[in-house]
Coordinates of C-alpha atoms and ligand atoms in Angstrom, one line a residue:
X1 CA 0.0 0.0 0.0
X2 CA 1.3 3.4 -0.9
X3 CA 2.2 5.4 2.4
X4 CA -0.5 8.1 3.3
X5 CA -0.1 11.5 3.9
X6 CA -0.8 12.5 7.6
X7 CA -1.8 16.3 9.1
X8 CA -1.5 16.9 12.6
X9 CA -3.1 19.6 14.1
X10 CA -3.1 19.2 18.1
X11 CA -4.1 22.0 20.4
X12 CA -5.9 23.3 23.5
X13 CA -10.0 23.5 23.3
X14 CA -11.5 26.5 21.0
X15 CA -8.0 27.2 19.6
X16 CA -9.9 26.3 15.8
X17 CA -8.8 23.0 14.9
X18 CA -11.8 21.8 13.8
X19 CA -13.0 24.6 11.7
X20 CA -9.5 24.6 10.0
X21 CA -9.1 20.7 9.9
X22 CA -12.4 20.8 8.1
X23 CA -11.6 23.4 5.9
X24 CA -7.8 22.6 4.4
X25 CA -9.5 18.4 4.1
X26 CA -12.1 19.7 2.0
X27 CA -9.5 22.0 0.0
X28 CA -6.9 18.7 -0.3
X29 CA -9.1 16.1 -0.5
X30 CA -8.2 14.2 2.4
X31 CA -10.0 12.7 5.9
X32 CA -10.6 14.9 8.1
X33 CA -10.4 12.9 11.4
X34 CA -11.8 14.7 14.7
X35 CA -10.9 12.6 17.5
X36 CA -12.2 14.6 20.3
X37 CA -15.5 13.3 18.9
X38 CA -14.6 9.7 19.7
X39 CA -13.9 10.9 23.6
X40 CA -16.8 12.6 23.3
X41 CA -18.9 9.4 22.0
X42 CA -16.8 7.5 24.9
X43 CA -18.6 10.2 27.4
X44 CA -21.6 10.1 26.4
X45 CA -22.2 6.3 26.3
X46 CA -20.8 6.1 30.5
X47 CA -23.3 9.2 30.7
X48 CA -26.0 7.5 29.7
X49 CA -25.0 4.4 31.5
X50 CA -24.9 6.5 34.9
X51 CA -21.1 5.9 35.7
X52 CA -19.3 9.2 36.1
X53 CA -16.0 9.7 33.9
X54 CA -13.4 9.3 36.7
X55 CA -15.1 5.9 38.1
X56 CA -12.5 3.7 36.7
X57 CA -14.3 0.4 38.7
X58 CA -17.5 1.2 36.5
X59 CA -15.6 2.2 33.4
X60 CA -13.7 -1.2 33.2
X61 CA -16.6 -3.1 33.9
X62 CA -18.8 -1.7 31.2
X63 CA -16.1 -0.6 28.6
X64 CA -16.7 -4.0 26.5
X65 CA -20.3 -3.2 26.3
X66 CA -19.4 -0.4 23.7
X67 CA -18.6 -0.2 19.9
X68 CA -17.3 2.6 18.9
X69 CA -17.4 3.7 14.7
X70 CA -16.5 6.5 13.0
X71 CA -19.0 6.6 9.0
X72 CA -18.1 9.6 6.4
X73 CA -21.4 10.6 4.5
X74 CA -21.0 12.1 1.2
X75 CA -20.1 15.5 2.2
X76 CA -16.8 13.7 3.9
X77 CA -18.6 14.8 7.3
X78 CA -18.2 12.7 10.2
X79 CA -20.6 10.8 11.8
X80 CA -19.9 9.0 15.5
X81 CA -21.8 5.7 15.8
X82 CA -22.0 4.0 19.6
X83 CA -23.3 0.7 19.3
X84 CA -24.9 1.4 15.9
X85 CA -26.4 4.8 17.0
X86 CA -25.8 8.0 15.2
X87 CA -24.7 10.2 18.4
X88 CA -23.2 12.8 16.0
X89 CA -24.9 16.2 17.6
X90 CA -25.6 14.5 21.1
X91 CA -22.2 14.9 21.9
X92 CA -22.2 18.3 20.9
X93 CA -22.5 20.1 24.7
X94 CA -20.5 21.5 27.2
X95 CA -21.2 18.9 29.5
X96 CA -20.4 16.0 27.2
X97 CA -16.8 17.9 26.4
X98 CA -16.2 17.9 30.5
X99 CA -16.9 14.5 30.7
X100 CA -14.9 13.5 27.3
X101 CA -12.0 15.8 29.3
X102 CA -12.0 13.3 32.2
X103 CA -13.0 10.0 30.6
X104 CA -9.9 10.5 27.9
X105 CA -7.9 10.4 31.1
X106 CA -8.2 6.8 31.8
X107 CA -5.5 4.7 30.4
X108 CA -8.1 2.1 29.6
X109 CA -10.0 4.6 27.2
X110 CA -7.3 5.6 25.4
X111 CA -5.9 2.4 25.0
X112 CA -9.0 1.5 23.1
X113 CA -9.4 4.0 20.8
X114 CA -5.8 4.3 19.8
X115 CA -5.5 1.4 16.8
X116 CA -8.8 2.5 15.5
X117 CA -7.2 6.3 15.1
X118 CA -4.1 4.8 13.4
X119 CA -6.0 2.7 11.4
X120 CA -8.1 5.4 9.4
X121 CA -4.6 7.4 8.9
X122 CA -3.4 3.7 7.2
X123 CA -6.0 3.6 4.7
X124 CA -6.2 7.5 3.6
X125 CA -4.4 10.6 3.9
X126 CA -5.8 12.4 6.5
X127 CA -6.0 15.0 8.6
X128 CA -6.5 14.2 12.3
X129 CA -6.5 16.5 14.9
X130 CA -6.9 16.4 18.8
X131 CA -4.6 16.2 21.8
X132 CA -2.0 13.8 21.3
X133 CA -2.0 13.4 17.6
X134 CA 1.6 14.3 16.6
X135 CA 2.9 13.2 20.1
X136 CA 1.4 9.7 20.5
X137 CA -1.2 8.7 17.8
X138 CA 0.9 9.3 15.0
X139 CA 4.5 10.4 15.5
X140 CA 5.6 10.0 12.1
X141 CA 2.8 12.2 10.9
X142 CA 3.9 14.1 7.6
X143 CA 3.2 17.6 9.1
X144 CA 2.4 18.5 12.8
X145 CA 1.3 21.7 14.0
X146 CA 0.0 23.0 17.6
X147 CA -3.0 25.7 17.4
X148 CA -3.0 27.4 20.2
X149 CA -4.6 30.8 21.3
X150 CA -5.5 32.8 24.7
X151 CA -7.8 31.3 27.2
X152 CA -10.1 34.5 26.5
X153 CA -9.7 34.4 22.8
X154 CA -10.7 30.5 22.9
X155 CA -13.9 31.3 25.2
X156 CA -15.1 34.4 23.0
X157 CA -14.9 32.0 19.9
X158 CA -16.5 29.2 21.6
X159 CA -19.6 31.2 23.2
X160 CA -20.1 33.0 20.0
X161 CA -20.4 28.8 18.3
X162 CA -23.0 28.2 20.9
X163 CA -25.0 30.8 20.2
X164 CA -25.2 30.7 16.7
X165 CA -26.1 27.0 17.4
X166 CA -28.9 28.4 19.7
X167 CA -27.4 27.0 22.8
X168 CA -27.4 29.3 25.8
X169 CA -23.8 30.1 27.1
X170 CA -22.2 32.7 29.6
X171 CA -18.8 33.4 28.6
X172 CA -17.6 33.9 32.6
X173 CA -18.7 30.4 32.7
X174 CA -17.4 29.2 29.2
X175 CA -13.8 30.8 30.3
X176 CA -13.5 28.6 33.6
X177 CA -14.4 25.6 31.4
X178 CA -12.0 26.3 29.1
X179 CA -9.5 26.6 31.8
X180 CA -10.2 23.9 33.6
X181 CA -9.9 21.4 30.5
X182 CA -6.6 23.2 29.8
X183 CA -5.4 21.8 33.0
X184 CA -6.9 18.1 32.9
X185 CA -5.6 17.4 29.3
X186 CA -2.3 19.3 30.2
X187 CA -1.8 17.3 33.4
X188 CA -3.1 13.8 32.7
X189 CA -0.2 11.1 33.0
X190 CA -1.5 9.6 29.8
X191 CA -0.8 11.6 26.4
X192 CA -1.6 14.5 27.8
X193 CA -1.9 17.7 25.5
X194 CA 1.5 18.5 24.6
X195 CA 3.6 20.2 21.4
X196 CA 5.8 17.7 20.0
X197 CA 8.9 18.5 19.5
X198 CA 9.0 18.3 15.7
X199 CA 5.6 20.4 15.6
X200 CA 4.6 24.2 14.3
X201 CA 3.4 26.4 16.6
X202 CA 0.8 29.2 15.1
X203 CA -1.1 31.3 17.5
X204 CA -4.4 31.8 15.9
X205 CA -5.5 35.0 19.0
X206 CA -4.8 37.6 16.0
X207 CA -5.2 35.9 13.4
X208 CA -8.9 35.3 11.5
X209 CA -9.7 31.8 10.0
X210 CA -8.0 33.1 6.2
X211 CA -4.8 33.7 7.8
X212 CA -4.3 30.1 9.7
X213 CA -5.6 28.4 6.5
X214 CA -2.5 30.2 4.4
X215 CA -0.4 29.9 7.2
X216 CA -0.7 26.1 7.5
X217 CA -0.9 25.4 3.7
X218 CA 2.7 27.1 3.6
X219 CA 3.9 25.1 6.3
X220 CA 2.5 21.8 4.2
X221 CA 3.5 22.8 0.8
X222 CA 6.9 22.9 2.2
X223 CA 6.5 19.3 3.4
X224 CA 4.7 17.6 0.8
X225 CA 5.5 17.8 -2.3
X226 CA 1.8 16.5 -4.7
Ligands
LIG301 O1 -11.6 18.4 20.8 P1 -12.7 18.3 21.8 O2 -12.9 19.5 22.5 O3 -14.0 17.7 21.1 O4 -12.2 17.1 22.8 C1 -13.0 16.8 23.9 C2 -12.0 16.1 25.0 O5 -11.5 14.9 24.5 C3 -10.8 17.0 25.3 O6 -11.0 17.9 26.4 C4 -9.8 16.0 25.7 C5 -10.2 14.7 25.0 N1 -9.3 14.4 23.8 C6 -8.2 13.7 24.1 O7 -7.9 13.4 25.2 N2 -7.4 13.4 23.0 C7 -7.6 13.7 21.8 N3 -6.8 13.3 20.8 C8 -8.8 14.4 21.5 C9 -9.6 14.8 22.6

C-alpha cells in the first residue's frame, strides 16, 4: 500500500482546529479525522449508563459493552456511531466535552481508541487532529502543527459557536471551562496535551480563520511535495 499522507493539528480546546481541519481536508481532498468526537462518543455512552467519567471500577466493567465507529457521508462529514447509534450532535455540549476531558484520562479509554485512530490514517491521507496526535497517535505524521490561542480568545470563539447553534452560554462560565480542561488534558499522565517536539506552533489569537488556513498550507506545501 502506498504510504498516506498524515496532518497533525493538536491543540488546546476553541484554539480552531476543527474549523480549519475541516476546511484545508475539503481543500486537499483528504480525511478529516476529529478525535475529540470519539472521547466525546466514549462520554456520552458512560453518561447514559450512569457511571461518572473518573469511576475507573464502572468504566472497566462496562467498557466491552461499547462499539465505537467512526462513517463519512458524502459531504466527507463525520458521523460518530456508539453501538450502531448516530450520536453525532448528542455529543455536541458543554457537558459531554467535561466528561470527554476526564473520561480520555483513563489509560483504559485511550488504550482503546488508539489502533482505531491509526487505522483510518493507514487507509487514507488524513487530517487528524486532537490532543496527542503528533505526540502519541501518529508520531511519524507528515506535518504536525499546535494551534493554540488565549484562554479569553478561545472562550469568546467558543460562546459566540454556541449561540449561533442556539445553545445558551455565559462566557464567565465558558472561560473557567475552558481553563479547567486546559489543565486536565495538560496534566493527565496519559498523552496529555503536549507540542511535539518536531511540531509548528501558530497562534491563531490575531489571526482570523484566512490567515491560519495560508499559514498552514505554507507550512504543508513545504513538506509535501503532490
Ligand atoms: O476536541 P474536543 O474539545 O472535542 O475534545 C474533547 C475532549 O476529549 C478533550 O477535552 C480531551 C479529549 N481528547 C483527548 O484526550 N485526546 C484527543 N486526541 C482528543 C480529545
Amino acid at each position: 500500500m502506498e504510504k498516506k499522507i498524515s496532518i497533525a493539528i493538536d491543540g488546546p480546546a476553541g484554539a480552531g482546529k476543527s474549523t480549519i481541519a475541516r476546511r484545508l481536508a475539503k481543500e486537499l481532498g483528504y480525511y478529516y479525522v476529529d478525535t475529540g468526537a470519539i472521547y466525546r462518543t466514549v462520554a456520552y455512552f458512560f453518561d447514559l449508563w450512569g457511571i461518572s467519567p473518573k469511576d475507573i471500577d464502572g468504566i472497566t466493567r462496562y467498557i466491552d459493552e461499547l462499539t465505537v465507529g467512526i462513517e463519512y457521508d458524502e459531504e466527507g462529514v463525520q458521523h460518530m456511531i456508539m453501538n450502531g447509534m448516530d450520536v453525532t450532535e448528542d455529543i455536541r455540549t458543554q457537558e459531554i466535552a467535561q466528561k470527554a476531558s476526564l473520561v480520555s484520562a483513563q489509560p483504559i479509554v485511550r488504550e482503546m481508541l488508539l489502533d482505531m485512530q491509526r487505522d483510518v490514517a493507514k487507509q487514507h491521507n488524513v487530517i487528524m487532529d486532537g490532543r496527542d496526535i503528533g505526540t502519541v497517535v501518529l508520531p511519524k505524521a507528515t506535518v504536525k502543527i499546535f494551534l493554540t490561542a488565549s484562554a479569553e480568545v478561545r472562550a469568546q470563539r467558543r460562546t459566540k459557536e454556541l449561540t449561533a447553534k442556539g445553545q445558551k452560554a455565559d462566557y464567565n462560565k465558558v472561560l473557567k471551562e475552558i481553563q479547567q480542561r486546559d489543565y486536565q488534558d495538560t496534566h493527565r499522565e496519559v498523552a496529555p496535551l503536549k507540542m511535539a517536539r518536531d511540531s509548528v506552533k501558530l497562534d491563531t489569537s490575531e489571526l482570523d480563520i484566512e490567515g491560519v488556513i495560508a499559514a498552514i498550507k505554507e507550512i504543508i506545501a513545504k513538506k509535501v511535495v503532490q
